[in-house]
Short mmCIF file of C-alpha atoms and ligand atoms in Angstrom, two decimals:
data_model
loop_
_atom_site.label_atom_id
_atom_site.label_comp_id
_atom_site.label_asym_id
_atom_site.label_seq_id
_atom_site.Cartn_x
_atom_site.Cartn_y
_atom_site.Cartn_z
CA MET A 1 77.85 19.07 -17.46
CA VAL A 2 75.59 18.69 -14.41
CA SER A 3 75.85 15.74 -12.04
CA ILE A 4 72.88 14.33 -10.21
CA ALA A 5 72.42 11.80 -7.41
CA ILE A 6 69.50 9.50 -6.71
CA LEU A 7 68.68 8.61 -3.10
CA GLY A 8 66.85 5.25 -2.90
CA PHE A 9 67.25 2.68 -5.68
CA GLY A 10 63.75 1.20 -5.44
CA ILE A 11 60.83 1.22 -7.86
CA VAL A 12 60.97 4.94 -8.67
CA GLY A 13 64.74 5.47 -8.21
CA SER A 14 65.61 2.62 -10.57
CA GLY A 15 63.07 3.96 -13.09
CA VAL A 16 64.76 7.38 -12.97
CA ALA A 17 68.21 5.83 -13.50
CA GLY A 18 66.93 3.70 -16.39
CA VAL A 19 65.04 6.41 -18.27
CA LEU A 20 67.85 8.94 -17.71
CA THR A 21 70.29 6.50 -19.30
CA ARG A 22 68.01 5.42 -22.15
CA ASN A 23 66.90 8.94 -23.12
CA ARG A 24 70.22 10.62 -22.42
CA GLU A 25 70.47 12.65 -25.64
CA GLN A 26 66.95 13.95 -25.44
CA ILE A 27 67.30 14.86 -21.77
CA ASP A 28 70.62 16.65 -22.39
CA THR A 29 69.01 18.67 -25.18
CA ALA A 30 66.01 19.59 -23.02
CA ALA A 31 68.23 20.53 -20.08
CA GLY A 32 70.59 22.55 -22.25
CA GLU A 33 73.64 20.56 -21.11
CA ALA A 34 74.72 17.03 -20.25
CA VAL A 35 73.00 15.53 -17.21
CA ARG A 36 75.01 12.69 -15.68
CA LEU A 37 74.15 10.26 -12.91
CA LYS A 38 77.11 10.38 -10.53
CA TYR A 39 75.77 8.54 -7.47
CA ILE A 40 72.93 6.33 -6.34
CA VAL A 41 72.64 6.08 -2.55
CA ASP A 42 70.95 3.02 -1.07
CA VAL A 43 71.24 0.91 2.06
CA ARG A 44 71.79 -2.23 -0.01
CA ASP A 45 74.36 -3.24 -2.64
CA PHE A 46 73.16 -4.18 -6.11
CA PRO A 47 76.14 -6.15 -7.50
CA ASP A 48 74.24 -7.34 -10.59
CA SER A 49 72.87 -3.95 -11.54
CA PRO A 50 74.37 -2.06 -14.50
CA PHE A 51 74.41 0.90 -12.11
CA ALA A 52 76.56 -0.95 -9.52
CA PRO A 53 79.63 1.29 -10.17
CA VAL A 54 77.77 4.41 -9.00
CA ILE A 55 75.90 2.87 -6.06
CA ILE A 56 77.16 4.01 -2.66
CA ARG A 57 75.85 3.84 0.90
CA ASP A 58 77.08 7.10 2.37
CA PHE A 59 74.92 10.15 1.69
CA SER A 60 77.60 12.52 3.00
CA VAL A 61 79.64 11.79 -0.17
CA VAL A 62 76.82 13.36 -2.19
CA GLU A 63 76.40 16.16 0.32
CA ARG A 64 80.07 17.14 0.07
CA ASP A 65 80.45 16.81 -3.71
CA PRO A 66 80.10 20.26 -5.35
CA ASP A 67 79.58 18.61 -8.77
CA VAL A 68 76.20 17.31 -7.66
CA ARG A 69 73.69 20.07 -8.32
CA VAL A 70 70.44 18.07 -8.24
CA VAL A 71 69.46 15.38 -5.73
CA VAL A 72 66.54 13.06 -6.49
CA GLU A 73 64.93 11.75 -3.30
CA THR A 74 63.02 8.50 -3.90
CA ILE A 75 63.45 6.85 -0.50
CA GLY A 76 59.95 7.65 0.74
CA GLY A 77 58.53 8.42 4.18
CA CYS A 78 59.38 11.23 6.57
CA GLY A 79 62.41 9.78 8.35
CA VAL A 80 65.78 9.72 6.64
CA ALA A 81 64.21 11.26 3.51
CA LEU A 82 63.48 14.44 5.48
CA GLU A 83 66.98 14.53 6.96
CA PHE A 84 68.68 14.01 3.58
CA THR A 85 66.43 16.57 1.89
CA ARG A 86 67.27 19.20 4.50
CA ARG A 87 70.98 18.43 4.26
CA ALA A 88 70.95 18.52 0.44
CA ILE A 89 69.22 21.92 0.44
CA LEU A 90 71.62 23.25 3.10
CA ALA A 91 74.47 22.09 0.86
CA GLY A 92 73.02 24.25 -1.95
CA LYS A 93 71.58 21.44 -4.07
CA HIS A 94 68.21 21.40 -5.82
CA VAL A 95 65.98 18.56 -4.66
CA VAL A 96 63.40 16.67 -6.71
CA THR A 97 61.12 14.13 -5.06
CA SER A 98 58.28 11.67 -5.62
CA ASN A 99 57.66 11.43 -1.87
CA LYS A 100 54.09 12.61 -1.23
CA ALA A 101 54.17 11.79 2.48
CA LEU A 102 57.12 14.13 2.93
CA VAL A 103 55.71 16.89 0.73
CA ALA A 104 52.29 16.74 2.42
CA ALA A 105 53.79 16.85 5.92
CA HIS A 106 56.84 19.12 5.41
CA GLY A 107 56.42 20.74 1.97
CA GLN A 108 55.98 24.25 3.27
CA GLU A 109 59.01 24.01 5.58
CA LEU A 110 61.19 22.54 2.81
CA LEU A 111 60.08 25.18 0.30
CA GLU A 112 61.00 27.88 2.83
CA LEU A 113 64.40 26.28 3.38
CA ALA A 114 64.93 26.01 -0.38
CA LYS A 115 64.02 29.71 -0.75
CA LEU A 116 66.56 30.62 1.91
CA HIS A 117 69.29 28.73 0.06
CA ASN A 118 68.21 29.84 -3.40
CA VAL A 119 67.53 26.34 -4.71
CA ASN A 120 64.43 24.60 -6.00
CA TYR A 121 62.38 21.91 -4.29
CA PHE A 122 60.26 20.21 -6.96
CA PHE A 123 57.70 17.44 -6.39
CA GLU A 124 55.66 16.90 -9.57
CA ALA A 125 55.81 13.10 -9.16
CA SER A 126 54.26 13.26 -5.69
CA VAL A 127 50.75 13.67 -7.15
CA GLY A 128 49.40 11.55 -9.98
CA GLY A 129 52.69 9.73 -10.71
CA GLY A 130 53.44 10.37 -14.38
CA ILE A 131 50.58 12.83 -14.94
CA PRO A 132 51.80 16.40 -15.28
CA VAL A 133 49.44 18.28 -12.97
CA LEU A 134 51.33 20.36 -10.39
CA ARG A 135 53.32 22.37 -12.94
CA PRO A 136 50.19 23.19 -15.03
CA LEU A 137 48.37 24.12 -11.80
CA LYS A 138 51.25 26.30 -10.52
CA PHE A 139 52.15 27.99 -13.78
CA ASP A 140 49.78 27.48 -16.72
CA LEU A 141 46.61 27.96 -14.68
CA ALA A 142 48.08 30.67 -12.44
CA GLY A 143 45.86 33.34 -14.03
CA ASN A 144 42.73 31.58 -12.79
CA ARG A 145 40.86 31.64 -9.53
CA ILE A 146 40.71 27.89 -8.88
CA THR A 147 37.23 26.98 -7.65
CA GLY A 148 37.47 23.22 -7.38
CA ILE A 149 39.66 20.16 -7.61
CA ARG A 150 38.21 16.71 -8.03
CA GLY A 151 40.13 13.56 -8.74
CA ILE A 152 40.85 9.91 -8.55
CA LEU A 153 44.30 10.01 -7.04
CA ASN A 154 44.91 6.48 -5.82
CA GLY A 155 45.45 3.85 -8.49
CA THR A 156 45.36 0.92 -6.04
CA THR A 157 41.84 1.61 -4.79
CA ASN A 158 40.66 2.49 -8.28
CA TYR A 159 41.96 -0.85 -9.52
CA ILE A 160 40.32 -2.69 -6.59
CA LEU A 161 36.92 -1.08 -7.17
CA THR A 162 37.16 -1.75 -10.92
CA ALA A 163 38.03 -5.41 -10.29
CA MET A 164 35.15 -5.77 -7.80
CA ARG A 165 32.71 -4.38 -10.38
CA GLU A 166 33.98 -6.18 -13.47
CA GLU A 167 35.10 -9.49 -12.00
CA LYS A 168 32.62 -9.68 -9.11
CA LEU A 169 35.42 -10.02 -6.57
CA SER A 170 35.21 -9.32 -2.85
CA LEU A 171 37.35 -6.48 -1.50
CA GLU A 172 39.88 -8.98 -0.15
CA GLU A 173 40.12 -10.86 -3.48
CA ALA A 174 40.48 -7.61 -5.44
CA LEU A 175 43.22 -6.44 -3.05
CA ARG A 176 45.13 -9.68 -3.58
CA SER A 177 44.79 -9.20 -7.35
CA ALA A 178 46.14 -5.62 -7.01
CA GLN A 179 49.10 -6.90 -4.98
CA ALA A 180 49.81 -9.65 -7.52
CA ARG A 181 49.98 -7.00 -10.27
CA GLY A 182 52.30 -4.80 -8.20
CA TYR A 183 49.68 -2.02 -7.80
CA ALA A 184 49.35 -2.35 -4.02
CA GLU A 185 52.06 -2.22 -1.39
CA ALA A 186 52.61 -5.15 0.97
CA ASN A 187 51.03 -2.86 3.59
CA PRO A 188 48.20 -1.14 1.71
CA THR A 189 46.71 0.61 4.77
CA ASP A 190 47.24 4.19 3.53
CA ASP A 191 45.71 3.32 0.16
CA LEU A 192 42.64 1.61 1.60
CA ASN A 193 41.92 4.19 4.31
CA GLY A 194 42.21 7.12 1.87
CA MET A 195 45.29 8.68 3.54
CA ASP A 196 47.45 8.42 0.41
CA ALA A 197 44.74 10.19 -1.60
CA ALA A 198 44.29 12.80 1.17
CA ARG A 199 48.01 13.64 1.05
CA LYS A 200 47.82 14.26 -2.70
CA LEU A 201 44.66 16.34 -2.31
CA ALA A 202 46.43 18.37 0.40
CA ILE A 203 49.36 19.09 -1.95
CA LEU A 204 47.02 20.12 -4.79
CA SER A 205 45.01 22.35 -2.42
CA ASP A 206 48.14 23.97 -1.00
CA LEU A 207 49.24 24.93 -4.50
CA ALA A 208 45.78 25.94 -5.73
CA TRP A 209 44.93 28.23 -2.84
CA GLY A 210 48.27 29.03 -1.21
CA ARG A 211 47.02 27.95 2.20
CA GLU A 212 48.37 25.08 4.24
CA VAL A 213 45.88 22.19 4.07
CA ARG A 214 46.86 19.37 6.45
CA ALA A 215 46.16 15.90 5.08
CA GLU A 216 45.09 14.79 8.58
CA GLU A 217 42.37 17.46 8.64
CA ILE A 218 40.77 16.41 5.37
CA GLY A 219 37.45 14.56 5.92
CA ARG A 220 38.31 11.02 4.99
CA GLU A 221 36.58 7.72 4.42
CA GLY A 222 38.41 4.87 2.75
CA ILE A 223 37.14 1.81 0.92
CA GLU A 224 37.70 -0.72 3.74
CA LYS A 225 33.96 -1.09 4.32
CA VAL A 226 32.90 -1.20 0.67
CA SER A 227 31.20 -4.51 -0.14
CA LEU A 228 30.58 -6.21 -3.46
CA LYS A 229 26.88 -5.55 -2.81
CA ASP A 230 27.54 -1.78 -2.66
CA VAL A 231 29.44 -1.93 -5.96
CA GLU A 232 26.63 -3.92 -7.58
CA CYS A 233 23.92 -1.58 -6.29
CA ALA A 234 25.86 1.43 -7.59
CA ALA A 235 25.99 -0.32 -10.99
CA MET A 236 22.21 -0.88 -10.85
CA LEU A 237 21.86 2.90 -10.49
CA GLY A 238 23.99 3.27 -13.63
CA GLY A 239 27.05 4.46 -11.69
CA LYS A 240 30.48 3.24 -10.61
CA LEU A 241 31.73 3.34 -7.05
CA LYS A 242 35.07 5.19 -6.95
CA LEU A 243 37.28 6.75 -4.29
CA VAL A 244 36.97 10.43 -5.12
CA CYS A 245 38.96 13.36 -3.70
CA GLU A 246 37.35 16.78 -3.71
CA ALA A 247 38.40 20.24 -2.59
CA LYS A 248 36.27 23.30 -3.18
CA LEU A 249 36.49 27.04 -2.77
CA LEU A 250 33.25 28.04 -1.02
CA PRO A 251 31.32 31.25 -1.84
CA ASP A 252 32.46 32.77 1.49
CA GLY A 253 36.12 32.22 0.54
CA GLY A 254 36.49 29.18 2.83
CA LEU A 255 37.61 25.74 1.73
CA THR A 256 36.28 22.26 2.12
CA ALA A 257 38.07 19.03 1.26
CA PHE A 258 37.25 15.37 1.59
CA VAL A 259 38.08 11.90 0.32
CA ALA A 260 35.28 9.33 0.15
CA PRO A 261 33.85 6.61 -2.06
CA GLN A 262 31.19 8.13 -4.32
CA VAL A 263 28.81 6.75 -6.92
CA VAL A 264 30.17 8.34 -10.10
CA MET A 265 27.51 8.71 -12.80
CA PRO A 266 28.14 8.71 -16.59
CA GLY A 267 27.78 12.51 -16.76
CA SER A 268 30.99 12.90 -14.75
CA MET A 269 34.36 13.17 -16.49
CA LEU A 270 35.67 10.74 -13.86
CA TYR A 271 33.26 7.97 -14.91
CA GLY A 272 35.64 6.47 -17.49
CA VAL A 273 38.68 6.52 -15.18
CA ASP A 274 39.06 2.81 -14.43
CA GLU A 275 41.74 0.28 -13.53
CA ALA A 276 44.86 1.82 -11.95
CA TYR A 277 44.49 5.11 -13.84
CA ASN A 278 44.35 8.48 -12.10
CA ALA A 279 42.66 11.70 -13.14
CA VAL A 280 42.50 15.22 -11.78
CA LEU A 281 39.80 17.64 -12.81
CA ILE A 282 40.63 21.27 -12.04
CA THR A 283 38.06 24.03 -12.37
CA GLY A 284 39.23 27.60 -12.88
CA ASP A 285 37.04 30.68 -13.26
CA ALA A 286 38.53 31.48 -16.66
CA VAL A 287 39.44 28.10 -18.12
CA GLY A 288 36.43 26.10 -16.86
CA ASP A 289 37.11 22.38 -16.42
CA VAL A 290 40.44 20.84 -17.41
CA MET A 291 41.21 17.22 -16.81
CA PHE A 292 44.60 15.53 -16.47
CA TYR A 293 44.50 11.78 -16.98
CA GLY A 294 47.09 9.02 -17.09
CA THR A 295 49.18 6.51 -15.20
CA GLY A 296 49.29 7.51 -11.56
CA ALA A 297 52.15 5.27 -10.42
CA GLY A 298 54.77 2.78 -11.54
CA SER A 299 58.48 2.91 -12.10
CA GLU A 300 58.84 4.64 -15.47
CA PRO A 301 55.67 6.79 -15.42
CA THR A 302 56.79 8.25 -12.09
CA ALA A 303 60.35 8.58 -13.42
CA SER A 304 58.93 10.62 -16.30
CA ALA A 305 57.61 13.24 -13.84
CA VAL A 306 60.83 13.16 -11.78
CA LEU A 307 62.95 13.75 -14.87
CA GLY A 308 60.75 16.65 -15.96
CA ASP A 309 61.59 18.23 -12.60
CA VAL A 310 65.29 17.39 -12.94
CA ILE A 311 65.40 19.13 -16.33
CA ASP A 312 63.55 22.14 -14.90
CA ALA A 313 65.99 22.27 -11.97
CA VAL A 314 69.00 22.15 -14.31
CA ARG A 315 67.53 24.88 -16.50
CA HIS A 316 66.80 27.03 -13.42
CA ARG A 317 69.79 26.07 -11.42
CA ASP A 318 70.90 29.61 -10.77
CA ARG A 319 67.48 30.96 -9.84
CA ARG A 320 64.47 29.78 -7.96
CA ARG A 321 61.04 29.10 -9.39
CA ALA A 322 58.63 30.80 -6.96
CA ILE A 323 55.91 28.49 -5.69
CA ASN A 324 52.73 29.83 -4.11
CA TRP A 325 52.48 27.87 -0.84
CA SER A 326 52.16 29.93 2.31
CA GLY A 327 52.23 28.68 5.87
CA THR A 328 48.80 30.19 6.58
CA PRO A 329 46.71 27.28 7.78
CA ALA A 330 43.44 26.62 5.95
CA VAL A 331 40.35 26.14 8.09
CA LEU A 332 38.29 23.47 6.37
CA SER A 333 34.47 23.59 6.47
CA ASP A 334 32.38 20.47 7.00
CA PRO A 335 31.82 18.87 3.56
CA MET A 336 28.39 17.63 4.63
CA GLY A 337 27.23 21.20 4.01
CA LEU A 338 27.70 20.65 0.26
CA GLY A 339 24.41 18.74 -0.03
CA GLY A 340 23.70 16.73 -3.18
CA ARG A 341 22.13 13.34 -3.81
CA TRP A 342 23.00 10.31 -1.71
CA PHE A 343 22.88 6.62 -2.41
CA VAL A 344 21.81 4.62 0.63
CA ARG A 345 21.62 0.86 0.85
CA ARG A 346 20.08 -0.68 3.90
CA ARG A 347 17.88 -3.67 4.56
CA ASP A 348 15.62 -1.72 6.87
CA ILE A 349 14.12 0.84 4.47
CA ALA A 350 12.11 2.57 7.21
CA ALA A 351 15.30 3.43 9.02
CA ILE A 352 16.63 5.21 5.96
CA GLU A 353 13.76 7.69 6.01
CA GLU A 354 14.49 8.44 9.63
CA GLN A 355 18.22 8.75 9.39
CA CYS A 356 19.18 9.66 5.82
CA PRO A 357 21.71 10.93 4.84
CA ALA A 358 23.75 10.08 7.92
CA VAL A 359 22.90 6.42 8.03
CA PRO A 360 25.29 4.68 10.42
CA LYS A 361 27.62 2.26 8.70
CA GLY A 362 27.27 -1.40 9.46
CA GLU A 363 27.32 -4.65 7.65
CA ASP A 364 23.97 -3.99 6.08
CA ALA A 365 24.21 -0.26 5.63
CA ALA A 366 26.06 1.91 3.17
CA CYS A 367 25.77 5.57 2.31
CA TYR A 368 27.58 7.30 -0.58
CA ARG A 369 27.29 10.64 -2.33
CA VAL A 370 26.24 10.49 -5.96
CA LEU A 371 28.52 12.40 -8.32
CA GLU A 372 26.41 13.52 -11.28
CA LYS A 373 28.96 15.73 -13.06
N1 NAP B 401 56.12 3.14 -6.58
C1 NAP B 401 55.39 4.05 -7.23
O1 NAP B 401 54.74 3.74 -8.23
C2 NAP B 401 55.35 5.46 -6.74
C3 NAP B 401 54.63 6.42 -7.48
C4 NAP B 401 54.63 7.75 -7.06
C5 NAP B 401 55.30 8.11 -5.92
N2 NAP B 401 55.95 7.15 -5.19
C6 NAP B 401 56.67 7.57 -4.00
O2 NAP B 401 58.06 7.54 -4.28
C7 NAP B 401 58.80 7.18 -3.11
C8 NAP B 401 59.62 5.92 -3.39
O3 NAP B 401 58.72 4.87 -3.69
P1 NAP B 401 59.22 3.46 -4.23
O4 NAP B 401 58.00 2.72 -4.60
O5 NAP B 401 60.29 3.64 -5.24
O6 NAP B 401 59.83 2.84 -2.88
P2 NAP B 401 60.85 1.61 -2.75
O7 NAP B 401 60.73 0.72 -3.92
O8 NAP B 401 60.64 1.06 -1.39
O9 NAP B 401 62.28 2.33 -2.84
C9 NAP B 401 62.88 3.01 -1.78
C10 NAP B 401 64.35 2.62 -1.78
O10 NAP B 401 65.04 3.42 -0.82
C11 NAP B 401 65.89 2.55 -0.08
N3 NAP B 401 66.24 3.12 1.21
C12 NAP B 401 65.66 2.92 2.41
N4 NAP B 401 66.32 3.60 3.36
C13 NAP B 401 67.35 4.22 2.76
C14 NAP B 401 68.42 5.04 3.21
N5 NAP B 401 68.56 5.36 4.50
N6 NAP B 401 69.32 5.50 2.31
C15 NAP B 401 69.20 5.17 1.01
N7 NAP B 401 68.21 4.38 0.53
C16 NAP B 401 67.30 3.91 1.38
C17 NAP B 401 65.08 1.28 0.02
O11 NAP B 401 65.88 0.18 0.42
P3 NAP B 401 65.14 -1.08 1.15
O12 NAP B 401 64.24 -1.66 0.13
O13 NAP B 401 66.26 -1.97 1.55
O14 NAP B 401 64.40 -0.51 2.32
C18 NAP B 401 64.59 1.15 -1.41
O15 NAP B 401 65.56 0.57 -2.26
C19 NAP B 401 57.74 7.00 -2.01
O16 NAP B 401 57.61 8.20 -1.32
C20 NAP B 401 56.46 6.71 -2.79
O17 NAP B 401 55.30 7.09 -2.09
C21 NAP B 401 56.00 5.85 -5.58
#
């Protein structure tokens, strides 16, 4: 029997506890032995929860317990989550996380530490929630030279842009609707400004090319300035405005990566990705295009990815799964060099001819790339 501990009993942590309990037999079979939840660490008490008997406040109990072989970190952020992750690895425990901020900022360091202590650090749930994409990229597509990654990696902004188009809502109204449905955080800044998507693109790029891509260095434009008029004009062109992430291997071996709203045309595989869904399109020299599509967030979908990692960690608990992520920093080229068609909306048409494609943004100006394929 293997004991596990969950750190953080929030949306994802409670989903992990629930699915682990509900699907116990199946998970035990997949893991090859019984997987039992021994502790949940949180800063609050949950007296009414069925998991109350295993909820504790002191992480050092987990750290010192040799029965605990796998620690699930679902606290989020780079504060205490980083400290607990380091301590768990130092104590010889495998760590599984859904925390994209931590993986994007400290993934390489934590993988190195895990290597040193012969344990695994797995983070499938940090990109695309329930969609299995990192493991296929790391293992199943490992025989390919990856030439491009394109995706819709933030369900909140995808929902907002869908609601603006279909219900003719302003950005503010669509954001309120996303919050009412539990898609957007109380503070949705990192969703709206594209940072959340940039972190996921950085993780995908790190794994695809084995070079350290910093989320902060990815060219980024969020949806804060998108107006209903922009969405309607994109629809008049036959397209849908979506927040798209792209990373490409350039012919000279360099990389470029950016996150920006684009007008996605029907010829693109991303055209049908609406509502809060996510999709990742990976292009390999041998396989061509493969797309991963599904629910990019939420309690149980994210728990599904976490539990896949837990099972993998139990099955590989005496050996490490090597992950291609070096500390060599990637130098990103300017994505403007990629060219392509642009959609420009401005009252003063003459100014477009002078300034296109770099039309300055203002209340009456908008400029988006058009994604044909
Ligand atoms: N929600 C999703 O759909 C989703 C999807 C994919 C990935 N993720 C990622 O998964 C992580 C967790 O997200 P979440 O939505 O589950 O967050 P959440 O609901 O805020 O859960 C985090 C939990 O950790 C607790 N916590 C805070 N400090 C702690 C400490 N020192 N020790 C133990 N517990 C502590 C929090 O307590 P308080 O509430 O009292 O602060 C809360 O119960 C984040 O990195 C997020 O980006 C989330």
